[in-house]
Amino acid sequence: MTNFPLRFGTGILNILGLLLLSFIPWPRPRPLFTGVSASILTAITIFYQTEYVYMVWRWIKYEPTKPITNDSSLPLISVVIPVFNESEFVRNSINSVQLSDYPKNKIELVVVDDGSTDDTWEHVNKAVDSMPNCGITYRIIQHPVNMGKRKGIQTGFTTATGSIIISLDSDSVLEKDSLRNIVSPMMHDPVIGAVAGHLASLNVSRHSTFSLDCLLPRLLDIVYDHVGNLPRTALSTEGFVTILPGAFSAFRVNAVRSHVDTLCDSTFLGSYIKHGEDMELAYRILDDGWKTVYQSNAVVHTMAPETLRKAFFMFSRWERTMYTFLCLGYPALTARKAWKLWSTFRRPHSSSFPDILDKEKQEAETLITWDRFGSIYPLMNVACIWLKGPLMILITFTLLRNLVLYPTNTANKSHRGKIGMEVTSFMAGRDVSAGGSKLDLYLWTPDFEKPELVD
């Protein structure tokens, strides 16, 4: 992340790719949305693309906080690892803590076995046997039955005695300097309440480079960057990171302790919420006035699903969590915080600005203007996140309705049914037959003739 020329080139290529996909002339469209609906969706699409370009630009400019090199300045930390049926792999997570370059006498390890039914508990005991020899103190706790990850986190966080608590998934492995790097932002800024680490797939190199077994983990590694690390980078400038991944995040005790006590009490439709603690803790910490940031050099390698079935369940859990908090009113909370952040940074233009002769003052005024514009991004990001769910439902419903009520007809029987039901893309276009007076949103199906428009 510190190589600016590489990031700049990658970011520009990313933006150019988006523009090419947006304006490529796909052939032979048929209408999906028309009139006002098409105009609204076109405006939303442009808004999404603007937000994405802005996000990539902020990623290009991002630099992580410099790590603390003086060991005496580092605080006591507690690394909490909730584990369930990980068997021997949990030893890799524990060993990565032991191999860290963080001062060993300032590390407390808390492992919570959440009622595993395999040999996980035995492997936990074997892994911690060498801890006293290296100076790390440890606590291991076993739940009698499986009580869920939230309960495991609650048990570990309430047991921890460090001034900073670090959550680490049992299927994840730290790099040598990750603990030092994730703690450093909180040492530089006392207003930072939590720090999100950088997620990467661990199992991308377990097989041959061209093996199909590593194809899905490699694709998911790209997804982790695109939907996780990239947005967190863009939001970190204002201290407004809205998801603190359970795989690797750090929390200031004063910021998180009160919320951990009630973590297992959250309900939705009369049932206790079992997932989404990474999002809930972030929102609560932000609501208290703390900053939440991202540290790109605090890297954790986590096991990505290797089968489509496991990947499907992972994405389903993500979406279920998103819709749950959507219904609980979290969009309003984040919107209020984002608007407050925007209004805090706003400053009126100085009428005397053109008359400033001092170059330093002129540059300072320019920076103020840029800061005001830069603080718009959290509000844009919140809008995109919470519009995505309802928008996708609307598009899917309309698409299915149109495919059922207006099936594709074509004289070319060789193509009938081949790709007629396949959605390749949708974008805005003008109805040529109407003299360009009507704005339509078309479903692009390359091998079909455009049918008559139905108003």
CSV table of C-alpha atoms in Angstrom, one decimal:
chain,number,residue,atom,x,y,z
A,1,MET,CA,0.0,0.0,0.0
A,2,THR,CA,3.0,2.3,0.3
A,3,ASN,CA,3.9,2.0,-3.4
A,4,PHE,CA,2.2,5.1,-4.7
A,5,PRO,CA,3.1,4.6,-8.5
A,6,LEU,CA,1.7,1.1,-8.4
A,7,ARG,CA,-1.5,2.2,-6.6
A,8,PHE,CA,-1.9,5.1,-8.9
A,9,GLY,CA,-1.6,2.9,-12.0
A,10,THR,CA,-3.9,0.3,-10.6
A,11,GLY,CA,-6.5,2.8,-9.6
A,12,ILE,CA,-6.5,4.6,-13.0
A,13,LEU,CA,-6.9,1.2,-14.8
A,14,ASN,CA,-9.8,0.4,-12.5
A,15,ILE,CA,-11.6,3.7,-13.2
A,16,LEU,CA,-11.0,3.3,-17.0
A,17,GLY,CA,-12.5,-0.2,-16.8
A,18,LEU,CA,-15.6,1.1,-15.2
A,19,LEU,CA,-16.0,3.8,-17.8
A,20,LEU,CA,-15.6,1.3,-20.6
A,21,LEU,CA,-18.2,-1.1,-19.2
A,22,SER,CA,-20.6,1.9,-18.7
A,23,PHE,CA,-20.4,3.3,-22.2
A,24,ILE,CA,-19.7,0.2,-24.4
A,25,PRO,CA,-22.4,0.1,-27.1
A,26,TRP,CA,-24.1,-3.3,-26.3
A,27,PRO,CA,-26.2,-4.3,-29.4
A,28,ARG,CA,-30.0,-4.9,-29.8
A,29,PRO,CA,-31.6,-3.9,-26.5
A,30,ARG,CA,-35.1,-4.5,-25.4
A,31,PRO,CA,-36.7,-2.3,-22.7
A,32,LEU,CA,-36.6,-3.2,-19.0
A,33,PHE,CA,-37.5,0.1,-17.5
A,34,THR,CA,-39.1,3.1,-19.2
A,35,GLY,CA,-40.0,6.7,-18.5
A,36,VAL,CA,-39.5,8.0,-15.0
A,37,SER,CA,-38.3,4.7,-13.6
A,38,ALA,CA,-35.5,4.6,-16.2
A,39,SER,CA,-34.5,8.2,-15.3
A,40,ILE,CA,-34.4,7.5,-11.6
A,41,LEU,CA,-32.3,4.3,-12.1
A,42,THR,CA,-30.0,6.0,-14.5
A,43,ALA,CA,-29.4,8.8,-11.9
A,44,ILE,CA,-28.8,6.2,-9.2
A,45,THR,CA,-26.4,4.3,-11.5
A,46,ILE,CA,-24.4,7.6,-12.2
A,47,PHE,CA,-24.3,8.2,-8.4
A,48,TYR,CA,-22.9,4.7,-7.8
A,49,GLN,CA,-20.3,5.2,-10.4
A,50,THR,CA,-19.3,8.6,-9.0
A,51,GLU,CA,-19.0,7.1,-5.5
A,52,TYR,CA,-16.8,4.2,-6.9
A,53,VAL,CA,-14.5,6.5,-8.8
A,54,TYR,CA,-14.2,8.7,-5.7
A,55,MET,CA,-13.5,5.6,-3.5
A,56,VAL,CA,-10.7,4.5,-5.8
A,57,TRP,CA,-9.1,8.0,-5.9
A,58,ARG,CA,-9.1,8.0,-2.0
A,59,TRP,CA,-7.5,4.5,-2.1
A,60,ILE,CA,-4.8,5.9,-4.3
A,61,LYS,CA,-4.0,8.7,-1.8
A,62,TYR,CA,-4.2,6.5,1.3
A,63,GLU,CA,-1.1,5.8,3.5
A,64,PRO,CA,-1.2,3.6,6.6
A,65,THR,CA,-0.2,5.0,10.0
A,66,LYS,CA,3.4,4.5,10.8
A,67,PRO,CA,4.1,1.7,13.3
A,68,ILE,CA,5.3,2.4,16.8
A,69,THR,CA,9.0,1.2,16.9
A,70,ASN,CA,9.6,1.9,20.6
A,71,ASP,CA,8.5,-1.2,22.5
A,72,SER,CA,8.2,0.6,25.8
A,73,SER,CA,5.5,2.8,24.3
A,74,LEU,CA,3.3,-0.2,23.4
A,75,PRO,CA,0.4,-1.1,25.7
A,76,LEU,CA,-0.7,-4.4,27.1
A,77,ILE,CA,-2.9,-6.1,24.6
A,78,SER,CA,-5.3,-9.1,24.8
A,79,VAL,CA,-5.7,-11.3,21.7
A,80,VAL,CA,-9.1,-13.0,21.9
A,81,ILE,CA,-9.6,-16.1,19.7
A,82,PRO,CA,-13.2,-17.6,19.8
A,83,VAL,CA,-13.0,-21.1,18.3
A,84,PHE,CA,-15.5,-23.8,17.4
A,85,ASN,CA,-14.6,-27.1,15.7
A,86,GLU,CA,-11.4,-25.9,14.1
A,87,SER,CA,-9.5,-29.0,15.2
A,88,GLU,CA,-5.7,-28.6,14.7
A,89,PHE,CA,-5.9,-25.5,12.5
A,90,VAL,CA,-6.4,-23.4,15.6
A,91,ARG,CA,-2.8,-24.1,16.5
A,92,ASN,CA,-1.8,-22.0,13.4
A,93,SER,CA,-3.7,-19.0,14.8
A,94,ILE,CA,-2.2,-19.3,18.2
A,95,ASN,CA,1.3,-19.9,16.8
A,96,SER,CA,1.0,-16.7,14.7
A,97,VAL,CA,0.5,-14.7,17.9
A,98,GLN,CA,3.5,-16.3,19.5
A,99,LEU,CA,5.7,-15.5,16.4
A,100,SER,CA,4.7,-11.9,16.4
A,101,ASP,CA,7.3,-9.2,16.9
A,102,TYR,CA,5.1,-7.5,19.5
A,103,PRO,CA,6.8,-7.6,23.0
A,104,LYS,CA,5.8,-11.0,24.4
A,105,ASN,CA,5.5,-9.7,28.0
A,106,LYS,CA,2.8,-7.3,26.7
A,107,ILE,CA,0.6,-10.0,25.1
A,108,GLU,CA,-2.3,-11.8,26.8
A,109,LEU,CA,-3.9,-14.6,24.9
A,110,VAL,CA,-7.5,-15.5,25.5
A,111,VAL,CA,-8.9,-18.6,23.7
A,112,VAL,CA,-12.6,-19.4,24.1
A,113,ASP,CA,-13.7,-22.9,23.0
A,114,ASP,CA,-17.4,-22.5,22.2
A,115,GLY,CA,-18.4,-26.1,23.0
A,116,SER,CA,-16.5,-27.8,20.2
A,117,THR,CA,-17.5,-31.4,19.5
A,118,ASP,CA,-14.2,-32.4,17.9
A,119,ASP,CA,-10.6,-32.4,19.2
A,120,THR,CA,-10.3,-28.6,19.2
A,121,TRP,CA,-9.9,-28.4,23.0
A,122,GLU,CA,-7.0,-30.8,23.0
A,123,HIS,CA,-5.2,-28.8,20.3
A,124,VAL,CA,-5.8,-25.6,22.2
A,125,ASN,CA,-4.1,-27.0,25.3
A,126,LYS,CA,-1.1,-28.3,23.3
A,127,ALA,CA,-0.7,-25.0,21.5
A,128,VAL,CA,-0.6,-23.0,24.8
A,129,ASP,CA,1.8,-25.3,26.5
A,130,SER,CA,4.8,-23.3,25.2
A,131,MET,CA,3.3,-19.9,26.0
A,132,PRO,CA,5.0,-19.5,29.5
A,133,ASN,CA,8.4,-20.1,27.9
A,134,CYS,CA,8.1,-17.1,25.6
A,135,GLY,CA,6.6,-14.7,28.1
A,136,ILE,CA,3.0,-14.6,26.9
A,137,THR,CA,0.3,-15.0,29.5
A,138,TYR,CA,-2.8,-16.9,28.5
A,139,ARG,CA,-6.3,-17.9,29.6
A,140,ILE,CA,-8.3,-20.7,28.0
A,141,ILE,CA,-12.0,-21.0,28.5
A,142,GLN,CA,-14.4,-23.8,27.4
A,143,HIS,CA,-18.2,-23.4,27.1
A,144,PRO,CA,-20.1,-26.5,28.0
A,145,VAL,CA,-22.2,-26.3,24.9
A,146,ASN,CA,-22.1,-24.2,21.7
A,147,MET,CA,-23.5,-20.8,22.4
A,148,GLY,CA,-22.6,-18.9,19.2
A,149,LYS,CA,-19.8,-16.6,18.2
A,150,ARG,CA,-21.3,-13.6,20.0
A,151,LYS,CA,-21.2,-15.4,23.3
A,152,GLY,CA,-17.6,-16.4,22.6
A,153,ILE,CA,-16.6,-12.8,21.9
A,154,GLN,CA,-18.4,-11.6,25.0
A,155,THR,CA,-16.7,-14.2,27.2
A,156,GLY,CA,-13.3,-13.4,25.7
A,157,PHE,CA,-13.7,-9.6,25.9
A,158,THR,CA,-14.9,-9.6,29.4
A,159,THR,CA,-12.1,-11.8,30.5
A,160,ALA,CA,-9.4,-9.8,28.8
A,161,THR,CA,-7.3,-7.4,31.0
A,162,GLY,CA,-5.4,-5.5,28.3
A,163,SER,CA,-6.0,-1.9,27.5
A,164,ILE,CA,-6.5,-2.9,23.8
A,165,ILE,CA,-8.5,-6.0,22.9
A,166,ILE,CA,-7.8,-7.7,19.5
A,167,SER,CA,-10.2,-10.1,18.0
A,168,LEU,CA,-8.7,-12.9,15.8
A,169,ASP,CA,-10.7,-15.6,14.1
A,170,SER,CA,-9.5,-19.2,14.7
A,171,ASP,CA,-9.2,-19.8,11.0
A,172,SER,CA,-6.8,-16.8,10.5
A,173,VAL,CA,-3.1,-16.3,10.7
A,174,LEU,CA,-1.3,-13.1,11.5
A,175,GLU,CA,1.8,-11.7,9.8
A,176,LYS,CA,4.8,-11.0,12.0
A,177,ASP,CA,4.2,-7.3,12.4
A,178,SER,CA,0.4,-7.2,12.3
A,179,LEU,CA,-0.2,-6.8,16.0
A,180,ARG,CA,2.2,-3.8,16.2
A,181,ASN,CA,0.7,-2.2,13.1
A,182,ILE,CA,-2.9,-2.5,14.2
A,183,VAL,CA,-2.2,-1.0,17.6
A,184,SER,CA,-0.2,1.9,16.3
A,185,PRO,CA,-3.1,4.1,15.1
A,186,MET,CA,-4.6,4.2,18.6
A,187,MET,CA,-1.3,5.2,20.0
A,188,HIS,CA,-1.1,8.2,17.6
A,189,ASP,CA,-4.7,9.3,18.1
A,190,PRO,CA,-6.6,9.0,21.4
A,191,VAL,CA,-9.9,9.5,19.7
A,192,ILE,CA,-9.6,6.3,17.7
A,193,GLY,CA,-11.8,3.6,19.3
A,194,ALA,CA,-11.2,0.7,16.9
A,195,VAL,CA,-9.0,-0.3,14.0
A,196,ALA,CA,-9.9,-2.7,11.2
A,197,GLY,CA,-7.1,-5.0,9.8
A,198,HIS,CA,-6.5,-6.0,6.2
A,199,LEU,CA,-8.0,-9.2,5.1
A,200,ALA,CA,-6.4,-11.6,2.6
A,201,SER,CA,-7.1,-15.2,1.6
A,202,LEU,CA,-4.8,-17.7,3.2
A,203,ASN,CA,-5.5,-20.7,1.0
A,204,VAL,CA,-4.7,-19.2,-2.4
A,205,SER,CA,-1.3,-20.9,-2.5
A,206,ARG,CA,-2.2,-24.3,-0.9
A,207,HIS,CA,-2.5,-25.9,-4.4
A,208,SER,CA,-0.9,-25.4,-7.8
A,209,THR,CA,-1.2,-22.0,-9.3
A,210,PHE,CA,-3.4,-23.3,-12.1
A,211,SER,CA,-5.4,-25.7,-9.8
A,212,LEU,CA,-9.2,-25.3,-9.8
A,213,ASP,CA,-9.1,-25.9,-6.1
A,214,CYS,CA,-7.5,-22.5,-5.5
A,215,LEU,CA,-9.7,-20.7,-8.1
A,216,LEU,CA,-12.5,-19.8,-5.7
A,217,PRO,CA,-10.2,-18.6,-2.9
A,218,ARG,CA,-8.4,-16.4,-5.4
A,219,LEU,CA,-11.7,-14.9,-6.6
A,220,LEU,CA,-12.8,-14.4,-3.0
A,221,ASP,CA,-9.5,-12.7,-2.3
A,222,ILE,CA,-10.4,-10.2,-4.9
A,223,VAL,CA,-13.9,-9.8,-3.3
A,224,TYR,CA,-12.3,-9.2,0.1
A,225,ASP,CA,-10.4,-6.3,-1.5
A,226,HIS,CA,-13.3,-4.9,-3.5
A,227,VAL,CA,-16.1,-5.0,-1.0
A,228,GLY,CA,-14.0,-4.8,2.2
A,229,ASN,CA,-10.5,-3.4,2.1
A,230,LEU,CA,-11.1,-0.8,-0.6
A,231,PRO,CA,-14.2,0.9,1.0
A,232,ARG,CA,-12.5,0.8,4.4
A,233,THR,CA,-9.5,2.6,3.0
A,234,ALA,CA,-11.7,5.4,1.6
A,235,LEU,CA,-13.6,5.8,4.9
A,236,SER,CA,-10.5,5.7,7.1
A,237,THR,CA,-9.6,9.4,6.5
A,238,GLU,CA,-12.7,10.6,8.4
A,239,GLY,CA,-12.5,7.7,10.9
A,240,PHE,CA,-15.8,6.3,9.7
A,241,VAL,CA,-15.1,2.6,9.0
A,242,THR,CA,-18.5,0.9,9.4
A,243,ILE,CA,-17.5,-2.8,9.5
A,244,LEU,CA,-14.8,-4.1,11.9
A,245,PRO,CA,-14.0,-7.6,10.6
A,246,GLY,CA,-14.0,-10.3,13.2
A,247,ALA,CA,-11.1,-11.9,11.5
A,248,PHE,CA,-8.8,-9.2,12.8
A,249,SER,CA,-9.7,-5.9,14.5
A,250,ALA,CA,-8.5,-4.0,17.5
A,251,PHE,CA,-10.7,-2.2,20.1
A,252,ARG,CA,-9.9,0.3,22.8
A,253,VAL,CA,-11.3,-1.1,26.0
A,254,ASN,CA,-13.0,2.2,27.0
A,255,ALA,CA,-14.8,2.2,23.6
A,256,VAL,CA,-16.0,-1.3,23.5
A,257,ARG,CA,-16.5,-2.7,27.0
A,258,SER,CA,-20.0,-1.3,27.6
A,259,HIS,CA,-21.2,-2.6,24.3
A,260,VAL,CA,-19.8,-6.1,24.8
A,261,ASP,CA,-21.9,-6.6,27.9
A,262,THR,CA,-25.1,-6.3,25.8
A,263,LEU,CA,-23.8,-7.9,22.7
A,264,CYS,CA,-25.9,-11.1,23.2
A,265,ASP,CA,-29.1,-9.1,24.0
A,266,SER,CA,-29.7,-7.8,20.4
A,267,THR,CA,-32.9,-9.1,18.9
A,268,PHE,CA,-34.7,-9.0,15.6
A,269,LEU,CA,-38.4,-10.0,15.2
A,270,GLY,CA,-38.3,-11.6,18.6
A,271,SER,CA,-35.2,-13.7,17.9
A,272,TYR,CA,-31.6,-13.1,19.1
A,273,ILE,CA,-29.2,-12.0,16.4
A,274,LYS,CA,-26.5,-14.5,15.9
A,275,HIS,CA,-24.3,-12.8,13.3
A,276,GLY,CA,-23.2,-9.3,12.4
A,277,GLU,CA,-21.3,-8.4,15.5
A,278,ASP,CA,-18.6,-6.8,13.4
A,279,MET,CA,-21.1,-4.3,12.0
A,280,GLU,CA,-23.0,-3.7,15.3
A,281,LEU,CA,-19.9,-3.0,17.3
A,282,ALA,CA,-18.7,-0.5,14.7
A,283,TYR,CA,-22.0,1.4,14.7
A,284,ARG,CA,-22.2,1.6,18.5
A,285,ILE,CA,-18.6,2.8,18.8
A,286,LEU,CA,-19.2,5.4,16.1
A,287,ASP,CA,-22.4,6.5,17.8
A,288,ASP,CA,-20.4,7.2,21.0
A,289,GLY,CA,-18.2,9.6,19.1
A,290,TRP,CA,-15.1,7.5,18.6
A,291,LYS,CA,-13.3,7.2,15.3
A,292,THR,CA,-12.9,3.8,13.6
A,293,VAL,CA,-10.1,3.5,11.0
A,294,TYR,CA,-8.4,0.9,8.7
A,295,GLN,CA,-4.7,-0.1,8.8
A,296,SER,CA,-3.6,-1.7,5.5
A,297,ASN,CA,-0.3,-3.0,6.9
A,298,ALA,CA,-2.0,-5.0,9.7
A,299,VAL,CA,-2.5,-8.1,7.5
A,300,VAL,CA,-4.4,-11.2,8.5
A,301,HIS,CA,-4.6,-14.3,6.2
A,302,THR,CA,-8.0,-16.0,6.6
A,303,MET,CA,-9.3,-19.3,5.2
A,304,ALA,CA,-11.6,-18.6,2.3
A,305,PRO,CA,-14.4,-21.0,1.3
A,306,GLU,CA,-13.1,-23.6,-1.2
A,307,THR,CA,-16.5,-24.8,-2.4
A,308,LEU,CA,-19.4,-22.9,-3.9
A,309,ARG,CA,-21.7,-24.2,-1.2
A,310,LYS,CA,-19.6,-22.6,1.6
A,311,ALA,CA,-19.2,-19.4,-0.4
A,312,PHE,CA,-23.0,-19.2,-0.9
A,313,PHE,CA,-23.6,-19.5,2.8
A,314,MET,CA,-20.9,-16.9,3.5
A,315,PHE,CA,-22.6,-14.4,1.1
A,316,SER,CA,-26.0,-15.3,2.4
A,317,ARG,CA,-24.9,-14.5,6.0
A,318,TRP,CA,-23.5,-11.1,4.8
A,319,GLU,CA,-26.7,-10.2,3.0
A,320,ARG,CA,-28.9,-11.4,5.9
A,321,THR,CA,-26.9,-9.3,8.3
A,322,MET,CA,-27.2,-6.2,6.0
A,323,TYR,CA,-31.0,-6.6,5.7
A,324,THR,CA,-31.3,-7.2,9.5
A,325,PHE,CA,-29.6,-3.9,10.4
A,326,LEU,CA,-31.4,-2.2,7.6
A,327,CYS,CA,-34.7,-3.1,9.3
A,328,LEU,CA,-33.4,-2.1,12.7
A,329,GLY,CA,-32.8,1.4,11.6
A,330,TYR,CA,-29.0,1.5,11.4
A,331,PRO,CA,-29.1,3.4,8.1
A,332,ALA,CA,-30.6,6.4,9.9
A,333,LEU,CA,-27.9,6.2,12.6
A,334,THR,CA,-25.0,6.1,10.0
A,335,ALA,CA,-26.6,8.8,7.9
A,336,ARG,CA,-26.8,11.1,11.0
A,337,LYS,CA,-23.2,10.4,11.8
A,338,ALA,CA,-22.1,10.9,8.2
A,339,TRP,CA,-24.1,14.2,7.9
A,340,LYS,CA,-22.6,15.4,11.2
A,341,LEU,CA,-19.2,14.6,9.9
A,342,TRP,CA,-20.0,16.5,6.6
A,343,SER,CA,-21.4,19.5,8.4
A,344,THR,CA,-18.4,19.6,10.8
A,345,PHE,CA,-16.0,19.9,7.9
A,346,ARG,CA,-18.0,22.4,6.0
A,347,ARG,CA,-16.6,25.9,5.9
A,348,PRO,CA,-17.9,28.9,3.8
A,349,HIS,CA,-15.8,30.1,1.0
A,350,SER,CA,-13.8,33.2,2.0
A,351,SER,CA,-14.7,36.2,-0.1
A,352,SER,CA,-11.1,37.5,0.3
A,353,PHE,CA,-9.7,34.2,-1.1
A,354,PRO,CA,-8.7,35.7,-4.5
A,355,ASP,CA,-6.9,38.6,-2.8
A,356,ILE,CA,-4.6,36.3,-0.7
A,357,LEU,CA,-1.1,37.1,-1.8
A,358,ASP,CA,0.7,34.8,0.6
A,359,LYS,CA,1.2,31.5,-1.1
A,360,GLU,CA,1.2,29.5,2.1
A,361,LYS,CA,-2.1,30.9,3.2
A,362,GLN,CA,-3.5,30.3,-0.3
A,363,GLU,CA,-2.4,26.6,-0.2
A,364,ALA,CA,-4.0,26.3,3.3
A,365,GLU,CA,-7.3,27.7,2.0
A,366,THR,CA,-7.1,25.2,-0.8
A,367,LEU,CA,-6.7,22.4,1.7
A,368,ILE,CA,-9.7,23.6,3.6
A,369,THR,CA,-11.8,23.5,0.5
A,370,TRP,CA,-10.6,20.0,-0.4
A,371,ASP,CA,-11.3,18.7,3.2
A,372,ARG,CA,-14.8,20.1,2.9
A,373,PHE,CA,-15.3,18.2,-0.3
A,374,GLY,CA,-13.5,15.1,0.9
A,375,SER,CA,-15.9,14.7,3.9
A,376,ILE,CA,-18.8,14.1,1.5
A,377,TYR,CA,-17.6,10.6,0.9
A,378,PRO,CA,-19.0,8.9,4.1
A,379,LEU,CA,-22.4,10.2,3.3
A,380,MET,CA,-22.1,8.9,-0.3
A,381,ASN,CA,-20.9,5.5,0.9
A,382,VAL,CA,-23.7,5.2,3.4
A,383,ALA,CA,-26.3,6.0,0.7
A,384,CYS,CA,-24.8,3.4,-1.6
A,385,ILE,CA,-24.7,0.7,1.0
A,386,TRP,CA,-28.2,1.1,2.2
A,387,LEU,CA,-29.7,1.7,-1.3
A,388,LYS,CA,-28.1,-1.5,-2.7
A,389,GLY,CA,-30.4,-4.0,-1.0
A,390,PRO,CA,-33.8,-2.5,-1.9
A,391,LEU,CA,-32.5,-1.5,-5.3
A,392,MET,CA,-31.4,-5.1,-6.1
A,393,ILE,CA,-34.8,-6.4,-4.9
A,394,LEU,CA,-36.6,-4.0,-7.2
A,395,ILE,CA,-34.5,-4.8,-10.2
A,396,THR,CA,-34.8,-8.5,-9.7
A,397,PHE,CA,-38.5,-8.3,-9.3
A,398,THR,CA,-39.0,-6.2,-12.4
A,399,LEU,CA,-36.7,-8.4,-14.4
A,400,LEU,CA,-38.5,-11.6,-13.5
A,401,ARG,CA,-41.9,-9.9,-14.1
A,402,ASN,CA,-40.8,-8.7,-17.6
A,403,LEU,CA,-39.4,-12.1,-18.5
A,404,VAL,CA,-42.6,-13.8,-17.5
A,405,LEU,CA,-45.1,-11.3,-19.0
A,406,TYR,CA,-43.1,-10.3,-22.1
A,407,PRO,CA,-41.1,-13.4,-23.2
A,408,THR,CA,-38.6,-12.9,-25.9
A,409,ASN,CA,-39.8,-13.7,-29.5
A,410,THR,CA,-37.5,-14.1,-32.4
A,411,ALA,CA,-37.7,-15.7,-35.8
A,412,ASN,CA,-34.2,-17.2,-35.4
A,413,LYS,CA,-35.1,-20.5,-33.8
A,414,SER,CA,-31.5,-21.5,-33.4
A,415,HIS,CA,-31.1,-19.0,-30.7
A,416,ARG,CA,-34.6,-19.5,-29.0
A,417,GLY,CA,-34.2,-20.2,-25.4
A,418,LYS,CA,-30.4,-20.2,-25.6
A,419,ILE,CA,-29.6,-16.8,-24.1
A,420,GLY,CA,-33.1,-15.2,-24.1
A,421,MET,CA,-33.4,-15.7,-20.3
A,422,GLU,CA,-29.9,-14.6,-19.6
A,423,VAL,CA,-29.2,-11.1,-18.2
A,424,THR,CA,-25.9,-9.8,-19.5
A,425,SER,CA,-26.2,-6.2,-18.5
A,426,PHE,CA,-28.5,-3.2,-18.2
A,427,MET,CA,-27.8,0.4,-19.0
A,428,ALA,CA,-29.6,3.6,-20.1
A,429,GLY,CA,-30.4,4.3,-23.8
A,430,ARG,CA,-32.8,6.3,-26.0
A,431,ASP,CA,-35.7,4.9,-28.0
A,432,VAL,CA,-34.6,5.7,-31.6
A,433,SER,CA,-38.1,5.0,-33.0
A,434,ALA,CA,-39.6,7.7,-30.8
A,435,GLY,CA,-37.1,10.2,-32.1
A,436,GLY,CA,-35.0,10.1,-28.9
A,437,SER,CA,-37.8,11.6,-26.8
A,438,LYS,CA,-38.3,8.7,-24.4
A,439,LEU,CA,-35.6,7.5,-22.0
A,440,ASP,CA,-35.6,3.8,-21.5
A,441,LEU,CA,-33.5,1.4,-19.5
A,442,TYR,CA,-32.7,-1.6,-21.7
A,443,LEU,CA,-32.0,-5.3,-20.9
A,444,TRP,CA,-29.2,-6.1,-23.3
A,445,THR,CA,-29.5,-9.5,-25.0
A,446,PRO,CA,-27.1,-9.6,-28.0
A,447,ASP,CA,-28.9,-12.1,-30.3
A,448,PHE,CA,-32.4,-10.8,-30.1
A,449,GLU,CA,-34.3,-8.1,-32.0
A,450,LYS,CA,-35.7,-5.2,-30.0
A,451,PRO,CA,-39.5,-5.7,-29.5
A,452,GLU,CA,-42.1,-3.0,-29.6
A,453,LEU,CA,-42.2,-0.8,-26.5
A,454,VAL,CA,-45.1,-1.4,-24.1
A,455,ASP,CA,-46.1,1.7,-22.2
